[in-house]
Amino acid sequence: MTAPSAISNGGEPSAKRPRLADHGDETGDGKTTYTMAYLGPEGTYGQMAAEAFKSCYDNDVPIELIPCPSISAIWKTSSTFHVFPLENTIHGGVTETLDCLLSNLNPDKGMTELDEEKKSRKIIADLALPISHCLVVRKGVKKEDIKWIRSHEQALGQSSKFIETHFPTAKLKTYPSTAGAAVSLINDLDEGEGKGAALCSKAAAKLYEDKLDVLYQGTQGISNNFTRFVLLSNHYSRPPPEATTTFPPYQSTEFYAIPSASDIIAFFQSSQIRNIHSRPSPSTSDKDETQRKSTQWTYREERFPTLYFVEVDAASDSNNQSETSKRGEEKGWFLGKAGWRVTDAQINAL
């Protein structure tokens, strides 16, 4: 892949950064091995994102892609890298990913309840993948036969207008992945609920074109539909490899978990806040339990404790950047910095 010529990752020429083979374990043939976990199976948007991230690393030593059956399984997998879908143009934040990044944090104890391997994972990069869904069925199934539609909840949400228009009575069934939903049509021959369809990527539809028919293309609500993926790097057992592609300059961002809404503006007052997602807090302290059981409550947080996933612009000046990080960690936890981005041109070149 030919990358645009511009400032490299972190402003440092790629020749000065460690090559992939400079880090990691060696196999019997002397090659260094790394792994990258993503939402499988073959043909998912997660695989496309993983391939795009992988292409930014040195080709001398391959990175093995590890398909996982669900987003939570990605989080549970020990790997050098983890690829997560973070947000979508139409359907917003991916709650499963946010739960993985946030729900293991206890506001009273910070990250102390996580094992060391999970605590070492940090966001290091991102990309925006164009998303276009196809409605597929088993060979021979007609539009009028469809009683239900199966896919990942994000794909179902992004295609809600299409479904309401063309299949208003169809039952919606969630599935861990879009490609998995397509494969399930092939493997699941039980028609107790009638014949069904699945929403998946064009890649998955082509992969199984001998067994599946495409009835519709572009079922998502808008044409410029993107899913943003983030790449997490694991620093626990060994230093991870560094990307060796030259990247154009862009505004890098930092990510934090903040347990109080009132602290967000105060601690990032000199930073540009780009994104905020909220999820229920997993706190189970005696204090919180007492508040939830009380007959009266004054503040929302007493019965609806929340964690906030906050994204802010990283300061270009190193001193300002360290100040932002320090302020953010006074009331929360640093989750990483998207220091480089796979460009549209790089994605299209794959």
mmCIF file of C-alpha atoms in Angstrom:
data_model
loop_
_atom_site.group_PDB
_atom_site.id
_atom_site.type_symbol
_atom_site.label_atom_id
_atom_site.label_comp_id
_atom_site.label_asym_id
_atom_site.label_seq_id
_atom_site.Cartn_x
_atom_site.Cartn_y
_atom_site.Cartn_z
ATOM 1 C CA MET A 1 0.000 0.000 0.000
ATOM 2 C CA THR A 2 1.304 3.433 -0.920
ATOM 3 C CA ALA A 3 0.858 5.941 1.858
ATOM 4 C CA PRO A 4 0.617 9.719 1.446
ATOM 5 C CA SER A 5 3.921 11.473 1.995
ATOM 6 C CA ALA A 6 3.653 13.728 5.034
ATOM 7 C CA ILE A 7 4.476 13.900 8.713
ATOM 8 C CA SER A 8 4.748 10.437 10.220
ATOM 9 C CA ASN A 9 3.284 9.031 13.421
ATOM 10 C CA GLY A 10 4.140 11.304 16.327
ATOM 11 C CA GLY A 11 6.076 13.636 14.006
ATOM 12 C CA GLU A 12 9.008 11.201 13.919
ATOM 13 C CA PRO A 13 10.368 9.885 10.595
ATOM 14 C CA SER A 14 9.348 6.268 10.138
ATOM 15 C CA ALA A 15 12.959 5.226 9.639
ATOM 16 C CA LYS A 16 13.678 6.224 13.246
ATOM 17 C CA ARG A 17 10.811 4.224 14.695
ATOM 18 C CA PRO A 18 11.238 0.560 15.674
ATOM 19 C CA ARG A 19 10.433 -1.905 12.938
ATOM 20 C CA LEU A 20 7.976 -4.691 13.665
ATOM 21 C CA ALA A 21 10.732 -7.259 13.972
ATOM 22 C CA ASP A 22 12.475 -5.223 16.678
ATOM 23 C CA HIS A 23 9.943 -6.398 19.291
ATOM 24 C CA GLY A 24 8.109 -9.536 20.293
ATOM 25 C CA ASP A 25 8.518 -13.296 20.628
ATOM 26 C CA GLU A 26 10.218 -15.474 18.089
ATOM 27 C CA THR A 27 8.905 -18.719 16.650
ATOM 28 C CA GLY A 28 11.054 -21.685 15.704
ATOM 29 C CA ASP A 29 11.898 -20.148 12.335
ATOM 30 C CA GLY A 30 13.081 -16.944 13.984
ATOM 31 C CA LYS A 31 10.094 -14.838 12.951
ATOM 32 C CA THR A 32 8.389 -12.471 15.353
ATOM 33 C CA THR A 33 4.680 -13.085 15.837
ATOM 34 C CA TYR A 34 1.878 -10.753 16.889
ATOM 35 C CA THR A 35 -1.878 -11.132 17.029
ATOM 36 C CA MET A 36 -4.810 -8.813 16.326
ATOM 37 C CA ALA A 37 -8.275 -9.717 17.670
ATOM 38 C CA TYR A 38 -11.355 -8.520 15.786
ATOM 39 C CA LEU A 39 -15.069 -9.276 15.416
ATOM 40 C CA GLY A 40 -15.360 -12.246 13.052
ATOM 41 C CA PRO A 41 -16.041 -14.395 11.162
ATOM 42 C CA GLU A 42 -14.517 -13.791 7.732
ATOM 43 C CA GLY A 43 -16.328 -11.100 5.796
ATOM 44 C CA THR A 44 -17.204 -8.762 8.684
ATOM 45 C CA TYR A 45 -16.547 -5.044 8.736
ATOM 46 C CA GLY A 46 -14.333 -5.833 11.713
ATOM 47 C CA GLN A 47 -12.108 -7.939 9.481
ATOM 48 C CA MET A 48 -11.881 -5.094 6.958
ATOM 49 C CA ALA A 49 -10.846 -2.709 9.735
ATOM 50 C CA ALA A 50 -8.295 -5.189 11.070
ATOM 51 C CA GLU A 51 -6.803 -5.623 7.590
ATOM 52 C CA ALA A 52 -6.549 -1.844 7.253
ATOM 53 C CA PHE A 53 -4.783 -1.441 10.611
ATOM 54 C CA LYS A 54 -2.528 -4.401 9.858
ATOM 55 C CA SER A 55 -1.481 -2.885 6.525
ATOM 56 C CA CYS A 56 0.148 0.011 8.388
ATOM 57 C CA TYR A 57 2.715 -2.291 9.983
ATOM 58 C CA ASP A 58 5.930 -3.753 8.622
ATOM 59 C CA ASN A 59 5.287 -6.654 6.243
ATOM 60 C CA ASP A 60 8.505 -8.472 7.206
ATOM 61 C CA VAL A 61 6.714 -10.246 10.035
ATOM 62 C CA PRO A 62 2.996 -11.025 9.665
ATOM 63 C CA ILE A 63 0.389 -10.122 12.238
ATOM 64 C CA GLU A 64 -2.070 -12.962 12.713
ATOM 65 C CA LEU A 65 -5.718 -11.888 12.666
ATOM 66 C CA ILE A 66 -7.801 -13.587 15.365
ATOM 67 C CA PRO A 67 -11.572 -13.654 14.674
ATOM 68 C CA CYS A 68 -13.775 -13.477 17.779
ATOM 69 C CA PRO A 69 -17.471 -14.447 17.969
ATOM 70 C CA SER A 70 -18.589 -11.266 19.754
ATOM 71 C CA ILE A 71 -17.348 -7.849 20.837
ATOM 72 C CA SER A 72 -17.104 -8.983 24.457
ATOM 73 C CA ALA A 73 -15.002 -11.933 23.273
ATOM 74 C CA ILE A 74 -12.541 -9.493 21.692
ATOM 75 C CA TRP A 75 -12.087 -7.865 25.096
ATOM 76 C CA LYS A 76 -11.590 -11.230 26.794
ATOM 77 C CA THR A 77 -8.980 -12.368 24.260
ATOM 78 C CA SER A 78 -5.317 -11.909 25.146
ATOM 79 C CA SER A 79 -3.752 -10.361 22.057
ATOM 80 C CA THR A 80 -1.160 -7.808 20.972
ATOM 81 C CA PHE A 81 -3.868 -5.673 19.369
ATOM 82 C CA HIS A 82 -7.655 -5.402 19.673
ATOM 83 C CA VAL A 83 -9.930 -3.858 17.020
ATOM 84 C CA PHE A 84 -13.255 -2.424 18.225
ATOM 85 C CA PRO A 85 -16.112 -0.632 16.431
ATOM 86 C CA LEU A 86 -16.644 2.579 18.407
ATOM 87 C CA GLU A 87 -19.387 4.594 16.724
ATOM 88 C CA ASN A 88 -21.512 4.830 13.594
ATOM 89 C CA THR A 89 -22.797 7.762 11.561
ATOM 90 C CA ILE A 90 -26.433 6.663 11.860
ATOM 91 C CA HIS A 91 -26.689 4.554 14.994
ATOM 92 C CA GLY A 92 -24.208 6.331 17.272
ATOM 93 C CA GLY A 93 -21.987 4.684 19.876
ATOM 94 C CA VAL A 94 -21.519 0.918 19.893
ATOM 95 C CA THR A 95 -22.726 0.053 23.381
ATOM 96 C CA GLU A 96 -20.965 -3.325 23.504
ATOM 97 C CA THR A 97 -17.611 -1.651 22.879
ATOM 98 C CA LEU A 98 -18.280 1.131 25.385
ATOM 99 C CA ASP A 99 -19.268 -1.474 27.970
ATOM 100 C CA CYS A 100 -16.001 -3.317 27.381
ATOM 101 C CA LEU A 101 -13.940 -0.147 27.735
ATOM 102 C CA LEU A 102 -15.884 1.232 30.712
ATOM 103 C CA SER A 103 -17.800 -1.429 32.612
ATOM 104 C CA ASN A 104 -14.696 -3.028 34.107
ATOM 105 C CA LEU A 105 -13.835 0.248 35.829
ATOM 106 C CA ASN A 106 -15.136 0.799 39.342
ATOM 107 C CA PRO A 107 -15.471 4.519 40.184
ATOM 108 C CA ASP A 108 -14.405 3.819 43.763
ATOM 109 C CA LYS A 109 -11.370 1.729 42.898
ATOM 110 C CA GLY A 110 -10.370 2.931 39.449
ATOM 111 C CA MET A 111 -8.709 0.240 37.382
ATOM 112 C CA THR A 112 -7.438 -1.735 40.360
ATOM 113 C CA GLU A 113 -9.938 -4.550 39.829
ATOM 114 C CA LEU A 114 -8.685 -5.226 36.281
ATOM 115 C CA ASP A 115 -5.898 -7.705 35.680
ATOM 116 C CA GLU A 116 -2.592 -6.218 34.558
ATOM 117 C CA GLU A 117 -3.002 -7.338 30.953
ATOM 118 C CA LYS A 118 -6.302 -5.493 30.500
ATOM 119 C CA LYS A 119 -5.036 -2.388 32.306
ATOM 120 C CA SER A 120 -2.181 -2.140 29.819
ATOM 121 C CA ARG A 121 -4.492 -1.861 26.795
ATOM 122 C CA LYS A 122 -4.646 1.617 25.308
ATOM 123 C CA ILE A 123 -6.257 3.127 22.211
ATOM 124 C CA ILE A 124 -3.521 4.067 19.726
ATOM 125 C CA ALA A 125 -5.234 4.644 16.349
ATOM 126 C CA ASP A 126 -8.543 4.942 14.528
ATOM 127 C CA LEU A 127 -10.153 4.775 11.087
ATOM 128 C CA ALA A 128 -13.536 5.434 9.459
ATOM 129 C CA LEU A 129 -14.786 2.498 7.383
ATOM 130 C CA PRO A 130 -17.511 3.062 4.739
ATOM 131 C CA ILE A 131 -20.521 0.880 5.589
ATOM 132 C CA SER A 132 -22.953 -0.456 2.982
ATOM 133 C CA HIS A 133 -25.275 -3.311 3.920
ATOM 134 C CA CYS A 134 -26.813 -6.008 1.744
ATOM 135 C CA LEU A 135 -29.971 -7.975 2.454
ATOM 136 C CA VAL A 136 -29.199 -11.628 1.703
ATOM 137 C CA VAL A 137 -31.278 -14.813 1.715
ATOM 138 C CA ARG A 138 -30.676 -18.482 1.035
ATOM 139 C CA LYS A 139 -30.850 -19.428 -2.627
ATOM 140 C CA GLY A 140 -34.454 -19.582 -3.771
ATOM 141 C CA VAL A 141 -35.987 -17.480 -0.989
ATOM 142 C CA LYS A 142 -38.157 -14.619 -2.272
ATOM 143 C CA LYS A 143 -38.948 -11.226 -0.746
ATOM 144 C CA GLU A 144 -42.498 -12.285 0.115
ATOM 145 C CA ASP A 145 -41.150 -15.324 2.023
ATOM 146 C CA ILE A 146 -39.203 -13.269 4.574
ATOM 147 C CA LYS A 147 -40.649 -13.415 8.100
ATOM 148 C CA TRP A 148 -37.611 -12.216 10.036
ATOM 149 C CA ILE A 149 -34.319 -10.360 9.517
ATOM 150 C CA ARG A 150 -31.154 -11.133 11.464
ATOM 151 C CA SER A 151 -27.978 -9.084 11.938
ATOM 152 C CA HIS A 152 -25.856 -7.150 14.413
ATOM 153 C CA GLU A 153 -27.923 -4.551 16.276
ATOM 154 C CA GLN A 154 -25.956 -1.741 14.621
ATOM 155 C CA ALA A 155 -26.804 -2.994 11.111
ATOM 156 C CA LEU A 156 -30.458 -3.412 12.072
ATOM 157 C CA GLY A 157 -30.548 0.110 13.475
ATOM 158 C CA GLN A 158 -28.803 1.623 10.459
ATOM 159 C CA SER A 159 -31.293 -0.131 8.134
ATOM 160 C CA SER A 160 -34.405 0.598 10.214
ATOM 161 C CA LYS A 161 -36.045 2.868 7.620
ATOM 162 C CA PHE A 162 -35.456 0.323 4.873
ATOM 163 C CA ILE A 163 -36.925 -2.459 6.999
ATOM 164 C CA GLU A 164 -39.966 -0.383 7.947
ATOM 165 C CA THR A 165 -40.620 0.358 4.282
ATOM 166 C CA HIS A 166 -40.045 -3.076 2.751
ATOM 167 C CA PHE A 167 -40.585 -5.493 5.658
ATOM 168 C CA PRO A 168 -42.826 -3.736 8.208
ATOM 169 C CA THR A 169 -43.992 -6.992 9.814
ATOM 170 C CA ALA A 170 -40.653 -8.803 9.850
ATOM 171 C CA LYS A 171 -39.320 -9.867 13.248
ATOM 172 C CA LEU A 172 -35.864 -8.469 14.016
ATOM 173 C CA LYS A 173 -33.232 -10.774 15.487
ATOM 174 C CA THR A 174 -29.886 -9.582 16.801
ATOM 175 C CA TYR A 175 -26.704 -11.513 16.078
ATOM 176 C CA PRO A 176 -23.114 -10.984 17.291
ATOM 177 C CA SER A 177 -21.856 -10.019 13.803
ATOM 178 C CA THR A 178 -23.150 -9.212 10.320
ATOM 179 C CA ALA A 179 -21.149 -11.939 8.579
ATOM 180 C CA GLY A 180 -22.147 -14.417 11.276
ATOM 181 C CA ALA A 181 -25.791 -13.599 10.570
ATOM 182 C CA ALA A 182 -25.235 -14.389 6.890
ATOM 183 C CA VAL A 183 -23.522 -17.685 7.691
ATOM 184 C CA SER A 184 -26.363 -18.609 10.036
ATOM 185 C CA LEU A 185 -28.760 -18.568 7.078
ATOM 186 C CA ILE A 186 -26.687 -21.313 5.499
ATOM 187 C CA ASN A 187 -26.287 -23.407 8.639
ATOM 188 C CA ASP A 188 -29.711 -22.934 10.241
ATOM 189 C CA LEU A 189 -32.213 -25.054 8.337
ATOM 190 C CA ASP A 190 -34.899 -24.861 11.024
ATOM 191 C CA GLU A 191 -37.764 -22.879 9.529
ATOM 192 C CA GLY A 192 -40.030 -23.024 12.554
ATOM 193 C CA GLU A 193 -40.447 -19.244 12.332
ATOM 194 C CA GLY A 194 -40.508 -19.218 8.541
ATOM 195 C CA LYS A 195 -37.825 -18.126 6.112
ATOM 196 C CA GLY A 196 -35.584 -15.212 6.961
ATOM 197 C CA ALA A 197 -32.896 -12.848 5.726
ATOM 198 C CA ALA A 198 -29.688 -11.281 7.022
ATOM 199 C CA LEU A 199 -27.952 -7.927 6.718
ATOM 200 C CA CYS A 200 -24.237 -8.169 5.972
ATOM 201 C CA SER A 201 -21.387 -6.532 4.079
ATOM 202 C CA LYS A 202 -20.816 -6.841 0.338
ATOM 203 C CA ALA A 203 -17.668 -8.795 1.162
ATOM 204 C CA ALA A 204 -19.629 -11.395 3.124
ATOM 205 C CA ALA A 205 -22.284 -11.609 0.406
ATOM 206 C CA LYS A 206 -19.603 -12.253 -2.214
ATOM 207 C CA LEU A 207 -17.848 -14.761 0.017
ATOM 208 C CA TYR A 208 -20.981 -16.930 0.176
ATOM 209 C CA GLU A 209 -22.463 -16.097 -3.232
ATOM 210 C CA ASP A 210 -22.775 -19.790 -4.118
ATOM 211 C CA LYS A 211 -25.291 -20.256 -1.287
ATOM 212 C CA LEU A 212 -26.825 -16.808 -0.782
ATOM 213 C CA ASP A 213 -28.682 -14.346 -3.000
ATOM 214 C CA VAL A 214 -28.535 -10.569 -2.605
ATOM 215 C CA LEU A 215 -32.043 -9.092 -2.712
ATOM 216 C CA TYR A 216 -31.093 -5.493 -1.885
ATOM 217 C CA GLN A 217 -27.900 -3.450 -1.695
ATOM 218 C CA GLY A 218 -27.364 -0.270 0.304
ATOM 219 C CA THR A 219 -30.032 -0.841 2.951
ATOM 220 C CA GLN A 220 -28.468 1.685 5.354
ATOM 221 C CA GLY A 221 -30.379 4.916 5.825
ATOM 222 C CA ILE A 222 -27.817 7.199 4.144
ATOM 223 C CA SER A 223 -25.088 6.698 1.561
ATOM 224 C CA ASN A 224 -22.282 8.379 3.524
ATOM 225 C CA ASN A 225 -22.465 5.891 6.379
ATOM 226 C CA PHE A 226 -19.277 5.163 8.332
ATOM 227 C CA THR A 227 -18.261 3.114 11.330
ATOM 228 C CA ARG A 228 -15.288 4.334 13.301
ATOM 229 C CA PHE A 229 -12.967 1.623 14.566
ATOM 230 C CA VAL A 230 -10.268 2.035 17.209
ATOM 231 C CA LEU A 231 -7.117 -0.014 17.599
ATOM 232 C CA LEU A 232 -5.982 -0.939 21.113
ATOM 233 C CA SER A 233 -2.403 -1.955 21.813
ATOM 234 C CA ASN A 234 -1.355 -4.213 24.668
ATOM 235 C CA HIS A 235 1.794 -3.068 26.482
ATOM 236 C CA TYR A 236 1.715 -5.698 29.230
ATOM 237 C CA SER A 237 3.913 -8.637 28.246
ATOM 238 C CA ARG A 238 6.183 -6.867 25.756
ATOM 239 C CA PRO A 239 6.468 -3.596 23.828
ATOM 240 C CA PRO A 240 4.068 -3.689 20.877
ATOM 241 C CA PRO A 241 5.320 -2.985 17.357
ATOM 242 C CA GLU A 242 4.965 0.509 15.959
ATOM 243 C CA ALA A 243 3.231 1.408 12.717
ATOM 244 C CA THR A 244 5.735 1.975 9.916
ATOM 245 C CA THR A 245 3.479 3.705 7.397
ATOM 246 C CA THR A 246 3.878 7.453 6.932
ATOM 247 C CA PHE A 247 0.689 9.246 7.935
ATOM 248 C CA PRO A 248 -0.601 12.699 6.997
ATOM 249 C CA PRO A 249 -0.936 15.182 9.862
ATOM 250 C CA TYR A 250 -4.281 15.225 11.646
ATOM 251 C CA GLN A 251 -5.754 16.207 15.003
ATOM 252 C CA SER A 252 -5.036 13.349 17.391
ATOM 253 C CA THR A 253 -7.418 12.792 20.294
ATOM 254 C CA GLU A 254 -7.227 11.353 23.801
ATOM 255 C CA PHE A 255 -9.793 9.185 25.571
ATOM 256 C CA TYR A 256 -10.781 9.172 29.247
ATOM 257 C CA ALA A 257 -13.281 7.464 31.530
ATOM 258 C CA ILE A 258 -14.853 10.057 33.846
ATOM 259 C CA PRO A 259 -17.294 9.054 36.645
ATOM 260 C CA SER A 260 -18.972 12.445 37.094
ATOM 261 C CA ALA A 261 -20.639 14.645 34.467
ATOM 262 C CA SER A 262 -19.833 17.773 36.479
ATOM 263 C CA ASP A 263 -16.106 17.052 36.176
ATOM 264 C CA ILE A 264 -16.025 16.883 32.383
ATOM 265 C CA ILE A 265 -16.175 20.620 31.644
ATOM 266 C CA ALA A 266 -14.078 21.561 34.669
ATOM 267 C CA PHE A 267 -11.190 19.261 33.888
ATOM 268 C CA PHE A 268 -11.173 19.778 30.118
ATOM 269 C CA GLN A 269 -11.977 23.497 30.059
ATOM 270 C CA SER A 270 -8.892 24.306 27.993
ATOM 271 C CA SER A 271 -9.364 21.352 25.627
ATOM 272 C CA GLN A 272 -11.730 20.839 22.713
ATOM 273 C CA ILE A 273 -14.210 18.127 23.696
ATOM 274 C CA ARG A 274 -15.047 16.034 20.632
ATOM 275 C CA ASN A 275 -17.255 13.262 21.921
ATOM 276 C CA ILE A 276 -19.035 12.051 25.052
ATOM 277 C CA HIS A 277 -20.736 8.685 25.523
ATOM 278 C CA SER A 278 -22.375 7.548 28.757
ATOM 279 C CA ARG A 279 -22.947 4.065 30.118
ATOM 280 C CA PRO A 280 -24.244 2.716 33.453
ATOM 281 C CA SER A 281 -21.561 2.513 36.117
ATOM 282 C CA PRO A 282 -20.668 -0.911 37.533
ATOM 283 C CA SER A 283 -20.019 0.499 41.003
ATOM 284 C CA THR A 284 -21.269 -1.789 43.782
ATOM 285 C CA SER A 285 -19.893 0.016 46.824
ATOM 286 C CA ASP A 286 -21.787 -0.062 50.135
ATOM 287 C CA LYS A 287 -22.337 3.684 49.846
ATOM 288 C CA ASP A 288 -23.970 3.408 46.435
ATOM 289 C CA GLU A 289 -26.016 0.404 47.522
ATOM 290 C CA THR A 290 -27.380 2.385 50.476
ATOM 291 C CA GLN A 291 -28.280 5.313 48.220
ATOM 292 C CA ARG A 292 -30.131 3.084 45.777
ATOM 293 C CA LYS A 293 -32.159 1.474 48.569
ATOM 294 C CA SER A 294 -33.090 4.736 50.273
ATOM 295 C CA THR A 295 -36.680 5.983 50.022
ATOM 296 C CA GLN A 296 -35.582 9.448 48.957
ATOM 297 C CA TRP A 297 -33.033 10.622 46.441
ATOM 298 C CA THR A 298 -31.835 14.096 45.524
ATOM 299 C CA TYR A 299 -29.377 13.705 42.676
ATOM 300 C CA ARG A 300 -29.583 11.524 39.588
ATOM 301 C CA GLU A 301 -26.256 9.847 40.357
ATOM 302 C CA GLU A 302 -27.664 8.369 43.566
ATOM 303 C CA ARG A 303 -29.734 5.845 41.648
ATOM 304 C CA PHE A 304 -28.288 6.059 38.164
ATOM 305 C CA PRO A 305 -24.485 6.027 38.564
ATOM 306 C CA THR A 306 -22.825 6.649 35.222
ATOM 307 C CA LEU A 307 -19.421 6.484 33.583
ATOM 308 C CA TYR A 308 -18.581 8.852 30.733
ATOM 309 C CA PHE A 309 -16.361 8.022 27.784
ATOM 310 C CA VAL A 310 -14.831 11.375 26.857
ATOM 311 C CA GLU A 311 -12.746 12.213 23.792
ATOM 312 C CA VAL A 312 -10.759 15.462 23.665
ATOM 313 C CA ASP A 313 -8.244 16.963 21.282
ATOM 314 C CA ALA A 314 -4.680 16.147 22.215
ATOM 315 C CA ALA A 315 -2.606 19.290 22.689
ATOM 316 C CA SER A 316 0.059 19.848 20.044
ATOM 317 C CA ASP A 317 2.417 21.217 22.686
ATOM 318 C CA SER A 318 3.864 18.474 24.905
ATOM 319 C CA ASN A 319 3.552 20.585 28.068
ATOM 320 C CA ASN A 320 -0.111 21.338 27.409
ATOM 321 C CA GLN A 321 -0.663 17.705 26.528
ATOM 322 C CA SER A 322 0.748 16.508 29.838
ATOM 323 C CA GLU A 323 -1.408 19.083 31.650
ATOM 324 C CA THR A 324 -4.534 17.793 29.902
ATOM 325 C CA SER A 325 -3.642 14.220 30.776
ATOM 326 C CA LYS A 326 -2.925 15.162 34.378
ATOM 327 C CA ARG A 327 -6.260 16.975 34.755
ATOM 328 C CA GLY A 328 -8.138 14.127 33.108
ATOM 329 C CA GLU A 329 -6.617 11.504 35.365
ATOM 330 C CA GLU A 330 -7.319 13.509 38.531
ATOM 331 C CA LYS A 331 -10.965 12.493 38.258
ATOM 332 C CA GLY A 332 -10.838 9.577 35.836
ATOM 333 C CA TRP A 333 -8.710 7.151 33.858
ATOM 334 C CA PHE A 334 -6.705 7.575 30.691
ATOM 335 C CA LEU A 335 -7.860 5.099 28.018
ATOM 336 C CA GLY A 336 -5.435 5.998 25.271
ATOM 337 C CA LYS A 337 -4.587 8.365 22.449
ATOM 338 C CA ALA A 338 -5.416 7.948 18.764
ATOM 339 C CA GLY A 339 -1.995 9.065 17.622
ATOM 340 C CA TRP A 340 -2.397 7.986 13.999
ATOM 341 C CA ARG A 341 -5.216 7.319 11.565
ATOM 342 C CA VAL A 342 -5.666 5.053 8.560
ATOM 343 C CA THR A 343 -6.710 7.340 5.706
ATOM 344 C CA ASP A 344 -9.532 6.788 3.217
ATOM 345 C CA ALA A 345 -6.940 6.387 0.460
ATOM 346 C CA GLN A 346 -5.184 3.648 2.409
ATOM 347 C CA ILE A 347 -8.473 1.826 3.044
ATOM 348 C CA ASN A 348 -9.499 2.056 -0.621
ATOM 349 C CA ALA A 349 -6.123 0.678 -1.696
ATOM 350 C CA LEU A 350 -6.674 -2.623 0.110
#
